[in-house]
mmCIF file of C-alpha atoms in Angstrom:
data_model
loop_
_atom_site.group_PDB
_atom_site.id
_atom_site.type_symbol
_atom_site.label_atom_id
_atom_site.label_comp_id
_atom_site.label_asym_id
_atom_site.label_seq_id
_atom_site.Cartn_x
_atom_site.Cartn_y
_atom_site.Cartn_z
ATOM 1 C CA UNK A 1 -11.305 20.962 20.697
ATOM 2 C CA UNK A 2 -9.846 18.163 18.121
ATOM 3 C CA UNK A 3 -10.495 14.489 19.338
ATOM 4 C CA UNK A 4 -7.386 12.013 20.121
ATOM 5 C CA UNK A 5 -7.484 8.828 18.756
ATOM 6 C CA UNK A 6 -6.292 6.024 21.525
ATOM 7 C CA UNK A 7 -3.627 3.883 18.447
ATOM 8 C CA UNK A 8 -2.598 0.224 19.050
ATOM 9 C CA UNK A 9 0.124 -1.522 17.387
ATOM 10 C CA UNK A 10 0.356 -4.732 16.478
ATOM 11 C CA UNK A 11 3.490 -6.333 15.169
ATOM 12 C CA UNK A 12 7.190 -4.420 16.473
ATOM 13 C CA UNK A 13 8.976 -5.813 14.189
ATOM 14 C CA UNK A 14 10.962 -3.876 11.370
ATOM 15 C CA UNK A 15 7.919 -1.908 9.687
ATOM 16 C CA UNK A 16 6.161 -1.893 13.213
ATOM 17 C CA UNK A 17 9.226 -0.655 14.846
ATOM 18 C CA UNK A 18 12.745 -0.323 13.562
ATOM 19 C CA UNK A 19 12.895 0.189 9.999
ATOM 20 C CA UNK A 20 13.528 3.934 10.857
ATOM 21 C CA UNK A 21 17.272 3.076 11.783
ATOM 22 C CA UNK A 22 17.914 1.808 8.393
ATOM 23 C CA UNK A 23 17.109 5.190 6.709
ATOM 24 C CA UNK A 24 18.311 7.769 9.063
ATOM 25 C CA UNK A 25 21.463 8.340 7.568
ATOM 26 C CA UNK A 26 20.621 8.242 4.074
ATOM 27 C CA UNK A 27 20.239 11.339 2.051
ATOM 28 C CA UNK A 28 17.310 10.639 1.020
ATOM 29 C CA UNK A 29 16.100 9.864 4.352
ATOM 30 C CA UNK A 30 13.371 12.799 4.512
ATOM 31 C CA UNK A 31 11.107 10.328 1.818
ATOM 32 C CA UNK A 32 10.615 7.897 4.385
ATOM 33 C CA UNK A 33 11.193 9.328 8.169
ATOM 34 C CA UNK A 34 8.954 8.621 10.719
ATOM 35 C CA UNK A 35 8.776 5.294 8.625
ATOM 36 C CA UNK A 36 7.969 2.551 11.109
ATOM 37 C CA UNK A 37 4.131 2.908 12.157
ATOM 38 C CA UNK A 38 5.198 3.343 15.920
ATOM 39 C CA UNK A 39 7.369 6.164 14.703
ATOM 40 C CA UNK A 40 4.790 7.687 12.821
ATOM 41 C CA UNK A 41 2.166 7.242 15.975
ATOM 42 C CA UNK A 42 4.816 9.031 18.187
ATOM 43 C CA UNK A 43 4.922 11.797 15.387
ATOM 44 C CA UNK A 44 1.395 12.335 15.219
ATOM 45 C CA UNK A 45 -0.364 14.824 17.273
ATOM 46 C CA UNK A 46 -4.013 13.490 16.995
ATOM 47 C CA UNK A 47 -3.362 10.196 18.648
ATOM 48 C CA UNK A 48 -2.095 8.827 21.913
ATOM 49 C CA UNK A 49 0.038 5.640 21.882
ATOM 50 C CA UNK A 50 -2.444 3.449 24.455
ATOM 51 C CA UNK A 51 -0.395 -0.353 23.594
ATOM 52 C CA UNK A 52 2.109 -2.330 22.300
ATOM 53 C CA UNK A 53 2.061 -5.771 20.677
ATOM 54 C CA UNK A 54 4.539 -7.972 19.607
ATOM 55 C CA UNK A 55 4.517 -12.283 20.556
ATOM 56 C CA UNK A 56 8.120 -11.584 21.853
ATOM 57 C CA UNK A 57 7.848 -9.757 24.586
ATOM 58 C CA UNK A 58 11.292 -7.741 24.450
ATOM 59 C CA UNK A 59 9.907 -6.612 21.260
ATOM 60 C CA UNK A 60 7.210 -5.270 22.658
ATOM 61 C CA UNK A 61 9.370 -3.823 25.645
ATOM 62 C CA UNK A 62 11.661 -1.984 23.763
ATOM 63 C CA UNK A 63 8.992 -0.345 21.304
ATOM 64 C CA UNK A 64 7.273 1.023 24.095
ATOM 65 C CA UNK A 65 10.477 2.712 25.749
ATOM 66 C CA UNK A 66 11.491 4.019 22.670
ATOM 67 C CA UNK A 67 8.286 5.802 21.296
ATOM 68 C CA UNK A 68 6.482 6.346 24.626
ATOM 69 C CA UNK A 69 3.387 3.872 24.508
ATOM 70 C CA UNK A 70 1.480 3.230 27.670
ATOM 71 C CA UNK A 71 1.192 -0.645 27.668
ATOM 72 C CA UNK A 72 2.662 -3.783 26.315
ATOM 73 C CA UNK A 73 0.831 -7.089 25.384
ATOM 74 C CA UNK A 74 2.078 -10.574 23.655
ATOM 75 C CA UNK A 75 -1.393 -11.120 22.226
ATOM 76 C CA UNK A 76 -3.086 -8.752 20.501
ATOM 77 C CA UNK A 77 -6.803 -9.729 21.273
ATOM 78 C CA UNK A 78 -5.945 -8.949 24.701
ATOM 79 C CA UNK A 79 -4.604 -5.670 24.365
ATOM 80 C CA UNK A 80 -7.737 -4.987 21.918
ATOM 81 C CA UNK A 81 -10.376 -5.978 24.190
ATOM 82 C CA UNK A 82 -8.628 -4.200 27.122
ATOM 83 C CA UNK A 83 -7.439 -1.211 25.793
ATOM 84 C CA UNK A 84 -10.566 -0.600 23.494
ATOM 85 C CA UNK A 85 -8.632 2.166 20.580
ATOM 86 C CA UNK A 86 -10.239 3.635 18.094
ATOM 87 C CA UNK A 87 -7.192 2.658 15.220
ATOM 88 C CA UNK A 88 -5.389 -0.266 14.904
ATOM 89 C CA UNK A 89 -1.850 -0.013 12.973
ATOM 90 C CA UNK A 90 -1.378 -3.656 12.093
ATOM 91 C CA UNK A 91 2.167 -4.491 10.825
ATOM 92 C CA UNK A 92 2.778 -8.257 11.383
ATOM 93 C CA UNK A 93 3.759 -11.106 8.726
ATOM 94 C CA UNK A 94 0.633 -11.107 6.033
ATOM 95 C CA UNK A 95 -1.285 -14.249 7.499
ATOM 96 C CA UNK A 96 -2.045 -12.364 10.602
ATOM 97 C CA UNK A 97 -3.652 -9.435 8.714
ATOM 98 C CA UNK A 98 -7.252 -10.799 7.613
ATOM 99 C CA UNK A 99 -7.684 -12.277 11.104
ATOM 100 C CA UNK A 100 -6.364 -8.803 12.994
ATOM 101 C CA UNK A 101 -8.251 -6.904 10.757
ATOM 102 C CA UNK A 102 -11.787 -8.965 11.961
ATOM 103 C CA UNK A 103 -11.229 -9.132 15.253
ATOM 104 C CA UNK A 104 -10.695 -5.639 15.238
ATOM 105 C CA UNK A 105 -13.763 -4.845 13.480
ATOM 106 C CA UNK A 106 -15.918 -6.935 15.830
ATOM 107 C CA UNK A 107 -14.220 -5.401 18.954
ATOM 108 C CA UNK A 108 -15.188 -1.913 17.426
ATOM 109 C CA UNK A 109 -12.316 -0.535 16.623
ATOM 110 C CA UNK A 110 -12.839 2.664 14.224
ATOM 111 C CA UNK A 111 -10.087 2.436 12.193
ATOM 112 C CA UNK A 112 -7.834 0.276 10.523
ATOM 113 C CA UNK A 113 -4.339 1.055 9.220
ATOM 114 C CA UNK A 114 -2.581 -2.115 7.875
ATOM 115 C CA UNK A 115 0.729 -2.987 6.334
ATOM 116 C CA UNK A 116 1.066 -4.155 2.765
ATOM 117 C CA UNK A 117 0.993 -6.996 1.599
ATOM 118 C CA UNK A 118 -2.636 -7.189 2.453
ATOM 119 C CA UNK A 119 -3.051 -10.586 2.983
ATOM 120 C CA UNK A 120 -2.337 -14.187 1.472
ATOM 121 C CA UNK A 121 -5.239 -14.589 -0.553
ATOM 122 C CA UNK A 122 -8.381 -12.912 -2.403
ATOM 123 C CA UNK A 123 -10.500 -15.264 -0.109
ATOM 124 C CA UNK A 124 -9.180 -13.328 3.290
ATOM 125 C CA UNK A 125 -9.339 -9.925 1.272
ATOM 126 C CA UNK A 126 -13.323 -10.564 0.435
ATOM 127 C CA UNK A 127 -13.782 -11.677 4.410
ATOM 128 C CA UNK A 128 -11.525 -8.234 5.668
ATOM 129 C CA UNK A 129 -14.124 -6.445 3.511
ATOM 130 C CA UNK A 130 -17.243 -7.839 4.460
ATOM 131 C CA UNK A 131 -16.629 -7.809 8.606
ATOM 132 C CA UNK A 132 -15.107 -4.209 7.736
ATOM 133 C CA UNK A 133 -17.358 -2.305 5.421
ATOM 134 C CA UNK A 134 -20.125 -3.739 7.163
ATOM 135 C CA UNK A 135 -19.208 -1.863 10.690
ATOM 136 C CA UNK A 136 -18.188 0.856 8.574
ATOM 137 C CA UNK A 137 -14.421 0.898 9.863
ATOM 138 C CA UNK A 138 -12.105 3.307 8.197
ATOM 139 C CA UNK A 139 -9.059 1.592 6.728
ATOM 140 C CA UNK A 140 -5.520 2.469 4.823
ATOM 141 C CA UNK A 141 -3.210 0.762 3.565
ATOM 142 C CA UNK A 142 0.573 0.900 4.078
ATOM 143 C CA UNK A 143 1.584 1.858 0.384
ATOM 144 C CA UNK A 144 2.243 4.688 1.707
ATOM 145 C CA UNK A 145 3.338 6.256 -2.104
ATOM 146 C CA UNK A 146 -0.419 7.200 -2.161
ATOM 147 C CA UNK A 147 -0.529 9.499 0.748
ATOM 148 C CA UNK A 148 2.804 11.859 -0.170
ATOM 149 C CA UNK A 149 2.175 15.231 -2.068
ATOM 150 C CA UNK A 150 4.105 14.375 -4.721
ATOM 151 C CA UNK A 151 2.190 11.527 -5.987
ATOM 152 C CA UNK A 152 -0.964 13.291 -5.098
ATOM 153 C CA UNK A 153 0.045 15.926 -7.193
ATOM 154 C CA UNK A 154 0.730 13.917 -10.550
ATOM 155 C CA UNK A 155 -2.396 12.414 -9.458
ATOM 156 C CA UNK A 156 -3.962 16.020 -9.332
ATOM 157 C CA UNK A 157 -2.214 17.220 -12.458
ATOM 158 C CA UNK A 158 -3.373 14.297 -14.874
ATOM 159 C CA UNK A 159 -7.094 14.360 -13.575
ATOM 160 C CA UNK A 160 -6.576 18.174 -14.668
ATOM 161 C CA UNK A 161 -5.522 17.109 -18.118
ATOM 162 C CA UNK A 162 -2.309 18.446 -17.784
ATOM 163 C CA UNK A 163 -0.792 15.689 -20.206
ATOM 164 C CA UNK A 164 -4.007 15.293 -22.385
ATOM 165 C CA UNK A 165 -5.594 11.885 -22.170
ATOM 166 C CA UNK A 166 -3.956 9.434 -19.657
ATOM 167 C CA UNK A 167 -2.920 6.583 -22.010
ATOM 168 C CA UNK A 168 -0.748 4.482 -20.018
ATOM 169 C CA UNK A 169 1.457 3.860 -16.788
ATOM 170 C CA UNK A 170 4.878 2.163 -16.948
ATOM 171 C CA UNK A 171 6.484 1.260 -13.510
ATOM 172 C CA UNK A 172 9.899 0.664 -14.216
ATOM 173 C CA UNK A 173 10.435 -1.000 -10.569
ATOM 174 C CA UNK A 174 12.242 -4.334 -11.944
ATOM 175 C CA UNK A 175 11.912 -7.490 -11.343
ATOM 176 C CA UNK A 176 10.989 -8.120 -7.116
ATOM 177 C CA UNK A 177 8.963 -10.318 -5.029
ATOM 178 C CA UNK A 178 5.171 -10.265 -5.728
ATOM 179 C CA UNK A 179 4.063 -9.374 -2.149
ATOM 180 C CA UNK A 180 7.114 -8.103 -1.106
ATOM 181 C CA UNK A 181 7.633 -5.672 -3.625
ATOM 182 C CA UNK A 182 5.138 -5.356 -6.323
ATOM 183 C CA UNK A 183 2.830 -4.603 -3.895
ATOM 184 C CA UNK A 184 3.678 -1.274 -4.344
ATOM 185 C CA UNK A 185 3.910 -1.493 -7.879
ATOM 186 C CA UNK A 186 0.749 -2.719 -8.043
ATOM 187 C CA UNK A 187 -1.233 -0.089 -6.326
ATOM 188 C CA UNK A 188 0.585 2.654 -8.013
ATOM 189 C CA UNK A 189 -0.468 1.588 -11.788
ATOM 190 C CA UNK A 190 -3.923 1.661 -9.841
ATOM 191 C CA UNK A 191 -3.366 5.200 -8.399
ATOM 192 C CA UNK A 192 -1.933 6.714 -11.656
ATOM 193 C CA UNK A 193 -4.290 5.186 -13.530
ATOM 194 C CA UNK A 194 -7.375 6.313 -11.697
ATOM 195 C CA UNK A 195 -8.378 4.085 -9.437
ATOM 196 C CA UNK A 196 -10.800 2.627 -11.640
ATOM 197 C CA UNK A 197 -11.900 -0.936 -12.253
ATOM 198 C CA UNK A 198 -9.262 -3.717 -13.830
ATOM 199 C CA UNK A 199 -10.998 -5.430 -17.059
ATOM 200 C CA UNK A 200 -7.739 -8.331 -17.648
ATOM 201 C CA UNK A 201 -4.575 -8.900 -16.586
ATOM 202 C CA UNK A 202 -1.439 -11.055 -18.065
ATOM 203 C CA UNK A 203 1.986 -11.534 -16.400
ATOM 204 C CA UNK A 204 5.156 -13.807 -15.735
ATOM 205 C CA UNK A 205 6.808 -14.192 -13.019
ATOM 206 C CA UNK A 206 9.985 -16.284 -12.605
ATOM 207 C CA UNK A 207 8.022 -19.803 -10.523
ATOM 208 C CA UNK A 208 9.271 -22.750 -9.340
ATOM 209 C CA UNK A 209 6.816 -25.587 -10.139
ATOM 210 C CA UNK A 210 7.819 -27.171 -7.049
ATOM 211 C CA UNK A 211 6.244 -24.466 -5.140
ATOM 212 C CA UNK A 212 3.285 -25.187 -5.797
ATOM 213 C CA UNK A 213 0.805 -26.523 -2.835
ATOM 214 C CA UNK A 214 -2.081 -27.227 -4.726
ATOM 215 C CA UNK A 215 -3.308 -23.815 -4.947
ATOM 216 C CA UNK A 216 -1.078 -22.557 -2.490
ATOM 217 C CA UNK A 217 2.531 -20.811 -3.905
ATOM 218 C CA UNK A 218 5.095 -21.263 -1.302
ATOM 219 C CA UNK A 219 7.712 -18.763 -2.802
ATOM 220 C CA UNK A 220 7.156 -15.128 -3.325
ATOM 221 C CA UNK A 221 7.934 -15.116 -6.598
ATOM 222 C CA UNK A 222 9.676 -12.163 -8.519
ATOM 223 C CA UNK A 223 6.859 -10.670 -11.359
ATOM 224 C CA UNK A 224 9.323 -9.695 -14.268
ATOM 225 C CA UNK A 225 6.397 -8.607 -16.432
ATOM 226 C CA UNK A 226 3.152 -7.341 -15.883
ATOM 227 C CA UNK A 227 -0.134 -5.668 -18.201
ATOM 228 C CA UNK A 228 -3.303 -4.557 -16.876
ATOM 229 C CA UNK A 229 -6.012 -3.190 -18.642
ATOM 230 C CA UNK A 230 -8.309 -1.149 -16.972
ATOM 231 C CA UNK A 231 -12.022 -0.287 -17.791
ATOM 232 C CA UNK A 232 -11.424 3.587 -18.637
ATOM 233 C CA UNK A 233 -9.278 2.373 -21.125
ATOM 234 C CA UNK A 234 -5.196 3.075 -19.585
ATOM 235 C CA UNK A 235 -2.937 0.127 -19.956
ATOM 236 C CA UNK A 236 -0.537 -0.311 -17.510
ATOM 237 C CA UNK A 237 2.940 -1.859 -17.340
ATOM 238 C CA UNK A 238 5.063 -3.523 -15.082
ATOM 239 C CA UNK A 239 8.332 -3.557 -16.804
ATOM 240 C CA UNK A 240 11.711 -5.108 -15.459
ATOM 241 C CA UNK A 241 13.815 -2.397 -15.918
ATOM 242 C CA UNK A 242 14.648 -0.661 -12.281
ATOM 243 C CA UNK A 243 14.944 2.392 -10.347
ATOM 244 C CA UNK A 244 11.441 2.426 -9.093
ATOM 245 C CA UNK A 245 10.075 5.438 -11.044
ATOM 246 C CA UNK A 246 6.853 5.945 -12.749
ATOM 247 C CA UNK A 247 5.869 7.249 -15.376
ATOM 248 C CA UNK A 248 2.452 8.731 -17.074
ATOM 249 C CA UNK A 249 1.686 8.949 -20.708
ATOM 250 C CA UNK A 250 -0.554 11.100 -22.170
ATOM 251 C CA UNK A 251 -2.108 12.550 -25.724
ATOM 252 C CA UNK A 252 0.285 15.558 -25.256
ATOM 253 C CA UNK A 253 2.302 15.164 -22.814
ATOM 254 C CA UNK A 254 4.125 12.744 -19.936
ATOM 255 C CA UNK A 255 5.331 12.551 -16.248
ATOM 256 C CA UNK A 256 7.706 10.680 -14.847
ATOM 257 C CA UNK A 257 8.840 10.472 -11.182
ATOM 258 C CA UNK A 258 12.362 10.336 -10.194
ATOM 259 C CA UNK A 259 14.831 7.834 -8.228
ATOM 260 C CA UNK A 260 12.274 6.369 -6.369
ATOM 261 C CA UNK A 261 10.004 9.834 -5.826
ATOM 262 C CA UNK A 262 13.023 12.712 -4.939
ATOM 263 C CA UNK A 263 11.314 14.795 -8.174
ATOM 264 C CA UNK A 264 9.675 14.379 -11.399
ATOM 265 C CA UNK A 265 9.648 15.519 -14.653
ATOM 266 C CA UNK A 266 6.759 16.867 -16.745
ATOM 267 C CA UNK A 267 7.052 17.199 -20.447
ATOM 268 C CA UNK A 268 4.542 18.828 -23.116
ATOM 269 C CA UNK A 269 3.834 18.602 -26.711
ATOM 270 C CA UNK A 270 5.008 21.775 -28.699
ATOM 271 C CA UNK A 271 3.293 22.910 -31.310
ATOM 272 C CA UNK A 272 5.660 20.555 -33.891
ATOM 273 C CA UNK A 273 4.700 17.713 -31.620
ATOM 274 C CA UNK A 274 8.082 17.383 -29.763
ATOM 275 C CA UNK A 275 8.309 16.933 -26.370
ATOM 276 C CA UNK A 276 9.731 19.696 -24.089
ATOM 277 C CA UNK A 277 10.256 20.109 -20.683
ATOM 278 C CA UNK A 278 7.493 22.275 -18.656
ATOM 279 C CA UNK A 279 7.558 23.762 -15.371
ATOM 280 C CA UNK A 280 5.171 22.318 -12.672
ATOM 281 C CA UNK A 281 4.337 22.675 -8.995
ATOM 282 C CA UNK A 282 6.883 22.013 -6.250
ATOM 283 C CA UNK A 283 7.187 18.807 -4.405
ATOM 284 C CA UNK A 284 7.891 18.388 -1.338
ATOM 285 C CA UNK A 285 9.496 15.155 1.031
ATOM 286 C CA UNK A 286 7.591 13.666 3.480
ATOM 287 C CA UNK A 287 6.493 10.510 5.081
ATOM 288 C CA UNK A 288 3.940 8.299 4.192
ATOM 289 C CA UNK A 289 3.458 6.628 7.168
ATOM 290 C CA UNK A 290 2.671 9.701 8.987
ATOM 291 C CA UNK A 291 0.473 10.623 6.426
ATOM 292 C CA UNK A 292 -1.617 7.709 6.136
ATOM 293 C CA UNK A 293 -2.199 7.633 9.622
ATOM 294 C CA UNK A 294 -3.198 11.527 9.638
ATOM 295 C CA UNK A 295 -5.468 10.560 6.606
ATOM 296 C CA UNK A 296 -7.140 7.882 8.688
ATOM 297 C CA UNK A 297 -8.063 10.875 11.547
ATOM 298 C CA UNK A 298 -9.029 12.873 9.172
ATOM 299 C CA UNK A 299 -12.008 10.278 7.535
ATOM 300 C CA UNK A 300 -12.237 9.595 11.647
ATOM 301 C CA UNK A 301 -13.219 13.073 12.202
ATOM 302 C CA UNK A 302 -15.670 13.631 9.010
ATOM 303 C CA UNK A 303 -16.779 10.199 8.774
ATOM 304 C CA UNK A 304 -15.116 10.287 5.314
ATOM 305 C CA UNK A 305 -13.267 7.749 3.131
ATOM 306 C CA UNK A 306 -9.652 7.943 3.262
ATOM 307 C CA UNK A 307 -6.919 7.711 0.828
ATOM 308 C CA UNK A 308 -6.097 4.334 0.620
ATOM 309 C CA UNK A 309 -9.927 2.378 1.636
ATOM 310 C CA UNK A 310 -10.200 -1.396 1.601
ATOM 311 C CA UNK A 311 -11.374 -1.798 -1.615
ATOM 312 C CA UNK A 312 -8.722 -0.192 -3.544
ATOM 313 C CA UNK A 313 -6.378 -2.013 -1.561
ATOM 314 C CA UNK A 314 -8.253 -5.401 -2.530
ATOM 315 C CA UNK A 315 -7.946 -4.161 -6.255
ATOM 316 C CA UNK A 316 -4.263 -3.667 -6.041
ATOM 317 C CA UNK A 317 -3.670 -7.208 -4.061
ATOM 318 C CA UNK A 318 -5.992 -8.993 -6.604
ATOM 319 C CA UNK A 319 -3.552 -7.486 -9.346
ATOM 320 C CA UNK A 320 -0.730 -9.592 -8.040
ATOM 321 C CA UNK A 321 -2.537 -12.445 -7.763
ATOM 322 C CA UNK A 322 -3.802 -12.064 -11.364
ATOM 323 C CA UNK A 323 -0.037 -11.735 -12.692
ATOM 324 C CA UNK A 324 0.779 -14.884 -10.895
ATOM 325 C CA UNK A 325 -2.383 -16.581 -11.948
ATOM 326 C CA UNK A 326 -1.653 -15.517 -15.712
ATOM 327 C CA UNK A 327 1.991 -17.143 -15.472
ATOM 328 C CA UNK A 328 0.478 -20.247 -13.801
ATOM 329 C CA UNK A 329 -1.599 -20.441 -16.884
ATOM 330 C CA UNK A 330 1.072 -20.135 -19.372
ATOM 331 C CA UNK A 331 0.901 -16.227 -19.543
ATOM 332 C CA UNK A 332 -2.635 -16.423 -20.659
ATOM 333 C CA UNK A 333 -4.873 -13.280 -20.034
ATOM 334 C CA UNK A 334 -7.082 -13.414 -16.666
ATOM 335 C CA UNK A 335 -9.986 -11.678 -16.438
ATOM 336 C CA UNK A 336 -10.955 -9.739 -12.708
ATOM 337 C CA UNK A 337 -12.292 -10.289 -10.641
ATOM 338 C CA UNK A 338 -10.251 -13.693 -9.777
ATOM 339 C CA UNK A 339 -12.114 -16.867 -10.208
ATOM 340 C CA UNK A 340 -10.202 -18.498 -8.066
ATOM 341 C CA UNK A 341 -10.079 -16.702 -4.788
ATOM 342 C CA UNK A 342 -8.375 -19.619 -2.970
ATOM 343 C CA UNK A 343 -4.907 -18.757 -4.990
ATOM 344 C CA UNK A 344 -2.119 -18.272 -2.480
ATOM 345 C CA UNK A 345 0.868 -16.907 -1.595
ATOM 346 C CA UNK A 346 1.903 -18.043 1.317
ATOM 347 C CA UNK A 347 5.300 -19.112 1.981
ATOM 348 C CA UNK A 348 6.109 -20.580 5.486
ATOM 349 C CA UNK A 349 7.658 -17.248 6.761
ATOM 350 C CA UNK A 350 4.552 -15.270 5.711
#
């Protein structure tokens, strides 16, 4: 008999709770539906929805009559210590992550599913990953790009060789807010590009000086540009041009995903060295939220790693904080890992 997983959410706000609403009548709405984590809890037939967590307690009320949780809280250490689950979903404003994330851990919760961006600074990612890794809690990340099959698949198809040697990864996702946005960004030049260690970054990103709090950045600040090069030798770039598609260059051959991940395109080298268009496996639509979350049972039930661990998800976030660390310096190249690990972003509302 498969094991249920008692899930708590914290945060029933618009990723924690409603965000589904403003999808449902898109056409495109089978890319993101169930979207909101408590959606995707309700959707998943591993886990049982034990409690609810939101400061305002109507919040917190109405997520629990709509997706059938057992209890509501207004503090989340609370509902941790008395419900005891095995998975947190945490999808509060970024400075409640790190501390979430560590109280869960030393309450013994198994697993960890958190909302991007991770957190405000590289100091709180390197204190999620020591209380983490060293209770051995499972954790994903809410990029949830990483978890769908077609993403998986280009993944799949370029570890294959299926465009010759992986050269470089453009995301042409404009110009949007650091953690807001590029968070996304960020973790898919790390995806397509293998995963693999980040030797220097350089960026710019459109800064007021005035925001500045010491090291503290109290606007998140739109990256227009950004270049990473990583150790296995693929150089990646963040390019200001939109329509949030990605796309993978190769010795013979490229792939590029579609309005925002509805298809993609794969293209070979002929034998005159043109380009032409080749026929690859199918992809379908489905959410990432729900698969994230049935990743993180999955490394629950092997004691595997999942899809989207901790440290990758440090590696993206320290990416972002490298771009805005190479504008602060003039657009000078910054080498990983980040001196400074006290660098911010951290507006007010965050």
């Amino acid at each position: 008999m498969e094991n249920r997983y008692r899930v708590c959410l914290i945060g029933c706000g618009r990723m924690g709770a409603t965000i589904d609403d403003e999808v449902r009548d898109r056409p495109d709405s089978d890319l993101f539906l169930p979207y909101s984590h408590a959606a995707a809890i309700a959707a998943c037939g591993r886990v049982e929805f034990a409690g609810v967590c939101d400061p305002i307690a109507e919040k917190a009320g109405a997520a629990r009559e709509r997706y059938g949780a057992r209890q509501t809280f207004t503090d989340y250490e609370t509902m941790i210590r008395e419900v005891q689950p095995d998975i947190v979903c945490i999808a509060t404003r970024p400075s409640a992550h790190a501390p979430a994330s560590i109280f869960a851990a030393e309450q013994g919760v198994r697993g960890i599913y958190c909302e991007k961006p991770l957190c405000n600074s590289m100091a709180e990612a390197d204190a999620m990953l020591q209380a983490l890794e060293t209770r051995g809690v499972k954790f994903n990340y809410g990029t949830q790009r990483r978890y769908v099959s077609l993403y998986r698949n280009l993944r799949a198809m370029t570890d294959a060789g299926d465009i010759g040697e992986v050269q470089a990864v453009i995301a042409h996702c404009g110009s949007s807010a650091a953690q807001w946005g590029h968070t996304h960004t960020a973790d898919m030049l790390l995806f397509l590009s293998g995963d693999g260690e980040v030797e220097f970054l350089q960026g710019a990103a459109e800064i007021d000086d005035a925001a500045w709090e010491g090291d503290t950045l109290k606007q998140d600040a739109p990256i227009s540009m950004g270049y990473a090069r990583f150790a296995n030798g693929v150089h990646a770039y963040l390019v200001a041009s939109g329509g949030y598609e990605f796309e993978v260059s190769g010795t013979s051959g490229k792939l590029r995903t579609l309005s925002n991940g509805i298809g993609y395109s794969w293209r070979r080298l002929d034998e005159h060295g043109q380009l032409q268009d080749a026929s690859g496996p199918e992809m379908r639509l489905e959410s990432g939220t729900l698969r994230g979350l049935e990743d993180l049972v999955r490394a629950l039930d092997e004691d595997g790693d999942t899809q989207g661990n901790l440290r990758l998800a440090c590696r993206s976030q320290e990416m972002i904080f490298g771009f805005i660390e190479s504008q602060r310096r003039g657009g000078m190249r910054v080498s990983m890992p980040l001196a400074n690990r006290e660098l911010a972003i951290a507006p007010d509302t965050y």
